[in-house]
Amino acid sequence: MSIWERFERINPRFIFLLMLFVLITPMIRPIGLPVYITPLTQALYDWVEDLPPGSVVLFDSAFAPGSASEIEPTMRALLHHLFQNDHKVVMMAQWELGAMHSSTVLDELAAEYGKEYGVDYANVGWRAGSENWFIGLRDDFIGGMVGVDMSGNDLTEMPLTRDLAAVRPEYFAGVVCFASGNPGVDDWVTYNPNMPLFVQATAVQVPTYMRFVETRQIEALLSGQAGGAQYEQLVGQLGEASRLMDPQGAGHLLIITLMILGNIAFIVNSKKRAAK
Amino acid sequence: MLEMVQLASGAKWGFLADDGQAVSGFCMMMIMLILTYYVITRARAGFPIPHIRKIAGLEALDEAIGRATEMGQPVHISSFRSTVDQQESWAFWVYLAHTAKLCAQYDTRIINCVSDEISLAIHEEIIQTGYLEAGRPDAYNPDDVRYMSNQQFAWVAGVIGMLERERPAAQLLIGRFFAESLVLAEQGNLIGAIQIAANDSAFQLPFFVATCDYVLIGEELYVGAAYISRDPVMTGTVVAEDMVKMALFGVMIVGTLLETFKAEGADNILRTWFNY
Amino acid sequence: MKRELPMLLALGAALLRLFLELSHYQRTEMQWQLHTNQWWAFLAATAVFIGVINLCRLHMHRIRRKVAHWQMSAWCLFVMASFGLYGILLKGPFQAGNQEHWFRWIFDSVLQPADRTMFSLLAFYIASAAYRSFRMRNLEATVMMVTAAVLMLNQASIGPMIWSGWGDMAGWFMDIINAPAQRGLAIGIFLGSYAMVLRMFLGLERKHLGL
């Protein structure tokens, strides 16, 4: 059996091992690949820059901790940006585990900037009821949240939330949806199309959401970990995403190399089989 | 809890919601309803209705179960997002009933991994009915309908463990899947199972296309659910759907021409109406 | 009656929801939603027990028969019972205990890394899947392979380092080729799912009723 024949029938476990090596090496010895800012990431940055001081931005955590590596860096960088510019953040969640995960991030960043709970930020969490609940928020935010935040505090007693009557542009400057599936972006586009929508999605979702970008239903779209790295660069707070761009680049290169070699093996072996 | 509801503003009446597209959406819905009623009535009266083309993935369903029977291995059929309020779950139930009946007839084990507690009872009922219809109620094994977890990756871990241990010869992944699609399909590939996927989520289609033997793309999931019943009344709904689709294509072409050739500053009547 | 009553209930609920969505009468809508949310939350909470019973039955069965890896079944039952009981007994069954230190520690340091590990498996599976499927078997497969390579190069920063035009090329693929295809797919999916909904609410589809 020639080397190309062996290569074509390679055990996938060897590929897994190779991938592990390629991902770990740049973590130990960083290469320092450059990060290029895309217009869709720049759009989110520019929007935050243009916001009047004290604007209330709604965060929607529609992801589970599994995909946090792709989504959390943008959440952190964006919180840096918003708190630096003295804006206020209200966090809600369409996924129950997203609520738990994001509260850790929000509390950490708010403590770093000395922000006060209920005045500068609030976390209302997740409620059961899926689409029915979500549609209800369009008319009545506090009622839809059954009047309390994630820890049971009365929303009508907190200065930040008591006047937030509904999830509408009159009350929120915009919504940033951190999405890794459904429910998520589709619900905003379908049930609350008037809210300015900004999205950080896992990379695999980006091709699907491009159709909303073209029609201006999404104002900015950040793609996976690369989006996080770009926003970190823009804000000047280099974090996990920037550090992990090297392994990501190396992983992609490995896949491309495997594709090329696999095709060479395929062509060589096809010719051999045809000759026989 | 109802006492805690805070209403944003006074109650307001309106025939249709004040958000965009409500009127056009209502009209579209009525057109589709009337068309469906017309086609179903025709089918019930015995008049011919247009034929639905063969779908390769559906034809392969019997082949996959037959292969599992020959090998004496079980068939695995699952949908990740199988909550009772989703239309993809309803479509999945049709496939589940069909597969359960075939498996009962061929005396092949059917394994179903469930991620939603509420659906569990429905899945058990459907599979049991399949065995009853095949005249083999005693062969139904309740331990083969397994609730794994309602959390995405915990469910996946359970399913791939099952795949590795019990090595089903056929794997049917039907319904809505997210990041777990590739893990499941690639694991199925590693154990050499014949795989059929049907998915209406554009995010995961590329993964299924790359790893499965047959894929039902997008609406084929729903069309297939009507097709396997072989009932003209059911397929009538698909015919109505196709008629609306053709009409929509016509609207798109006319709209594009109007937008392209309209006078400077003039309104595109179609765009205005669809936003109404 | 087993057949008619659930279908009538489903049809009634669907018509009421449709009316409320279209008429947009806020107060009724909110109360209806709060009621349904509460029913739903109660139903979901009760159904968790059904899931737990099924899980216990399955794993107890495996432990009793001492099948291969039965120890893992015992571990699964232990983890489920201990975390569940800890959460319930922590501050009483009706109190919010999700901010408690050890409860959060289990979430942050056990559940999260486990979840991330499962997600990261994708990196390995995508490598083997791409290696196997991106072959120049025919024209369509070749087009798919070239597109994948262009998009990957752009996503990984390496593309723009080699040639600045990768970004434009990837953008062209995404905007001009991908977006319209996705729109076509979305229209089909919407109409397909709408036909499915009609079949369900008109009582044509009855598989869920065991009929």
PDB file of C-alpha atoms in Angstrom, chain B residues 161-273:
ATOM      1  CA  GLY B 161     -21.764   7.264  24.726  1.00  0.00           C
ATOM      2  CA  MET B 162     -24.791   5.218  23.677  1.00  0.00           C
ATOM      3  CA  LEU B 163     -23.636   5.232  20.036  1.00  0.00           C
ATOM      4  CA  GLU B 164     -20.214   3.928  21.030  1.00  0.00           C
ATOM      5  CA  ARG B 165     -21.606   1.198  23.296  1.00  0.00           C
ATOM      6  CA  GLU B 166     -24.612  -0.042  21.342  1.00  0.00           C
ATOM      7  CA  ARG B 167     -23.385   0.723  17.801  1.00  0.00           C
ATOM      8  CA  PRO B 168     -26.650   1.238  15.936  1.00  0.00           C
ATOM      9  CA  ALA B 169     -26.410   0.435  12.223  1.00  0.00           C
ATOM     10  CA  ALA B 170     -28.651   3.335  11.245  1.00  0.00           C
ATOM     11  CA  GLN B 171     -28.889   6.800  12.723  1.00  0.00           C
ATOM     12  CA  LEU B 172     -31.759   9.150  11.903  1.00  0.00           C
ATOM     13  CA  LEU B 173     -31.222  12.733  13.075  1.00  0.00           C
ATOM     14  CA  ILE B 174     -34.473  14.498  12.383  1.00  0.00           C
ATOM     15  CA  GLY B 175     -35.678  17.882  13.625  1.00  0.00           C
ATOM     16  CA  ARG B 176     -33.827  20.865  15.050  1.00  0.00           C
ATOM     17  CA  PHE B 177     -30.161  20.513  15.998  1.00  0.00           C
ATOM     18  CA  PHE B 178     -27.547  23.012  17.068  1.00  0.00           C
ATOM     19  CA  ALA B 179     -23.833  22.600  17.828  1.00  0.00           C
ATOM     20  CA  GLU B 180     -24.359  18.943  18.674  1.00  0.00           C
ATOM     21  CA  SER B 181     -25.142  18.047  15.043  1.00  0.00           C
ATOM     22  CA  LEU B 182     -21.540  17.535  13.990  1.00  0.00           C
ATOM     23  CA  VAL B 183     -20.598  15.618  17.132  1.00  0.00           C
ATOM     24  CA  LEU B 184     -23.502  13.203  16.651  1.00  0.00           C
ATOM     25  CA  ALA B 185     -23.103  12.760  12.910  1.00  0.00           C
ATOM     26  CA  GLU B 186     -19.330  12.338  13.023  1.00  0.00           C
ATOM     27  CA  GLN B 187     -19.624   9.824  15.858  1.00  0.00           C
ATOM     28  CA  GLY B 188     -22.208   7.969  13.756  1.00  0.00           C
ATOM     29  CA  ASN B 189     -19.699   8.015  10.933  1.00  0.00           C
ATOM     30  CA  LEU B 190     -16.958   6.599  13.155  1.00  0.00           C
ATOM     31  CA  ILE B 191     -19.141   3.610  14.089  1.00  0.00           C
ATOM     32  CA  GLY B 192     -20.069   3.092  10.422  1.00  0.00           C
ATOM     33  CA  ALA B 193     -23.798   3.778  10.713  1.00  0.00           C
ATOM     34  CA  ILE B 194     -25.849   4.760   7.685  1.00  0.00           C
ATOM     35  CA  GLN B 195     -27.072   8.259   8.467  1.00  0.00           C
ATOM     36  CA  ILE B 196     -30.082  10.260   7.372  1.00  0.00           C
ATOM     37  CA  ALA B 197     -30.544  13.810   8.609  1.00  0.00           C
ATOM     38  CA  ALA B 198     -33.475  16.174   8.216  1.00  0.00           C
ATOM     39  CA  ASN B 199     -32.961  19.655   9.526  1.00  0.00           C
ATOM     40  CA  ASP B 200     -34.735  22.974   9.166  1.00  0.00           C
ATOM     41  CA  SER B 201     -31.954  24.979  10.802  1.00  0.00           C
ATOM     42  CA  ALA B 202     -29.685  26.557   8.227  1.00  0.00           C
ATOM     43  CA  PHE B 203     -26.863  26.759  10.824  1.00  0.00           C
ATOM     44  CA  GLN B 204     -26.266  23.044  10.928  1.00  0.00           C
ATOM     45  CA  LEU B 205     -27.028  21.986   7.372  1.00  0.00           C
ATOM     46  CA  PRO B 206     -23.375  22.207   6.234  1.00  0.00           C
ATOM     47  CA  PHE B 207     -22.335  19.756   8.958  1.00  0.00           C
ATOM     48  CA  PHE B 208     -25.015  17.264   8.041  1.00  0.00           C
ATOM     49  CA  VAL B 209     -24.220  17.604   4.338  1.00  0.00           C
ATOM     50  CA  ALA B 210     -20.549  16.882   5.085  1.00  0.00           C
ATOM     51  CA  THR B 211     -21.142  13.871   7.339  1.00  0.00           C
ATOM     52  CA  CYS B 212     -24.454  12.147   6.529  1.00  0.00           C
ATOM     53  CA  ASP B 213     -25.411   9.853   3.671  1.00  0.00           C
ATOM     54  CA  TYR B 214     -28.718  11.597   2.981  1.00  0.00           C
ATOM     55  CA  VAL B 215     -29.937  15.013   4.055  1.00  0.00           C
ATOM     56  CA  LEU B 216     -33.422  16.475   3.874  1.00  0.00           C
ATOM     57  CA  ILE B 217     -32.805  20.191   3.542  1.00  0.00           C
ATOM     58  CA  GLY B 218     -34.976  22.881   5.124  1.00  0.00           C
ATOM     59  CA  GLU B 219     -38.652  22.487   4.274  1.00  0.00           C
ATOM     60  CA  GLU B 220     -38.101  18.909   3.060  1.00  0.00           C
ATOM     61  CA  LEU B 221     -38.336  18.016   6.757  1.00  0.00           C
ATOM     62  CA  TYR B 222     -41.983  19.114   6.751  1.00  0.00           C
ATOM     63  CA  VAL B 223     -42.744  17.923   3.241  1.00  0.00           C
ATOM     64  CA  GLY B 224     -41.365  14.492   4.158  1.00  0.00           C
ATOM     65  CA  ALA B 225     -43.679  14.333   7.162  1.00  0.00           C
ATOM     66  CA  ALA B 226     -46.648  14.673   4.810  1.00  0.00           C
ATOM     67  CA  TYR B 227     -45.092  12.496   2.115  1.00  0.00           C
ATOM     68  CA  ILE B 228     -44.524   9.392   4.241  1.00  0.00           C
ATOM     69  CA  SER B 229     -48.195   9.323   5.223  1.00  0.00           C
ATOM     70  CA  ARG B 230     -49.060   8.728   1.497  1.00  0.00           C
ATOM     71  CA  ASP B 231     -52.350  10.469   2.255  1.00  0.00           C
ATOM     72  CA  PRO B 232     -53.553  12.871  -0.490  1.00  0.00           C
ATOM     73  CA  VAL B 233     -55.146  15.132   2.129  1.00  0.00           C
ATOM     74  CA  MET B 234     -51.788  15.556   3.893  1.00  0.00           C
ATOM     75  CA  THR B 235     -49.870  16.103   0.684  1.00  0.00           C
ATOM     76  CA  GLY B 236     -52.524  18.654  -0.259  1.00  0.00           C
ATOM     77  CA  THR B 237     -51.092  21.022   2.348  1.00  0.00           C
ATOM     78  CA  VAL B 238     -47.713  20.743   0.608  1.00  0.00           C
ATOM     79  CA  VAL B 239     -49.323  21.581  -2.733  1.00  0.00           C
ATOM     80  CA  ALA B 240     -50.894  24.700  -1.198  1.00  0.00           C
ATOM     81  CA  GLU B 241     -47.502  25.645   0.252  1.00  0.00           C
ATOM     82  CA  ASP B 242     -45.870  25.321  -3.176  1.00  0.00           C
ATOM     83  CA  MET B 243     -48.557  27.483  -4.784  1.00  0.00           C
ATOM     84  CA  VAL B 244     -47.856  30.263  -2.261  1.00  0.00           C
ATOM     85  CA  LYS B 245     -44.140  29.852  -2.858  1.00  0.00           C
ATOM     86  CA  MET B 246     -44.592  30.308  -6.603  1.00  0.00           C
ATOM     87  CA  ALA B 247     -46.726  33.398  -5.970  1.00  0.00           C
ATOM     88  CA  LEU B 248     -44.027  34.785  -3.667  1.00  0.00           C
ATOM     89  CA  PHE B 249     -41.363  34.255  -6.309  1.00  0.00           C
ATOM     90  CA  GLY B 250     -43.576  36.210  -8.723  1.00  0.00           C
ATOM     91  CA  VAL B 251     -43.917  39.021  -6.176  1.00  0.00           C
ATOM     92  CA  MET B 252     -40.143  39.084  -5.704  1.00  0.00           C
ATOM     93  CA  ILE B 253     -39.458  39.378  -9.419  1.00  0.00           C
ATOM     94  CA  VAL B 254     -42.059  42.140  -9.844  1.00  0.00           C
ATOM     95  CA  GLY B 255     -40.750  43.908  -6.713  1.00  0.00           C
ATOM     96  CA  THR B 256     -37.158  43.765  -7.955  1.00  0.00           C
ATOM     97  CA  LEU B 257     -38.189  45.182 -11.348  1.00  0.00           C
ATOM     98  CA  LEU B 258     -40.204  47.956  -9.703  1.00  0.00           C
ATOM     99  CA  GLU B 259     -37.311  48.844  -7.381  1.00  0.00           C
ATOM    100  CA  THR B 260     -34.842  48.831 -10.274  1.00  0.00           C
ATOM    101  CA  PHE B 261     -36.854  50.914 -12.728  1.00  0.00           C
ATOM    102  CA  LYS B 262     -38.855  53.223 -10.435  1.00  0.00           C
ATOM    103  CA  ALA B 263     -38.494  56.961 -10.802  1.00  0.00           C
ATOM    104  CA  GLU B 264     -36.163  58.854  -8.465  1.00  0.00           C
ATOM    105  CA  GLY B 265     -37.837  59.375  -5.072  1.00  0.00           C
ATOM    106  CA  ALA B 266     -40.947  57.330  -5.995  1.00  0.00           C
ATOM    107  CA  ASP B 267     -42.412  54.671  -3.714  1.00  0.00           C
ATOM    108  CA  ASN B 268     -42.221  50.976  -4.492  1.00  0.00           C
ATOM    109  CA  ILE B 269     -45.847  49.984  -3.973  1.00  0.00           C
ATOM    110  CA  LEU B 270     -44.953  46.369  -3.151  1.00  0.00           C
ATOM    111  CA  ARG B 271     -42.335  47.305  -0.561  1.00  0.00           C
ATOM    112  CA  THR B 272     -44.782  49.737   1.080  1.00  0.00           C
ATOM    113  CA  TRP B 273     -47.523  47.113   1.214  1.00  0.00           C
TER     114      TRP B 273
END
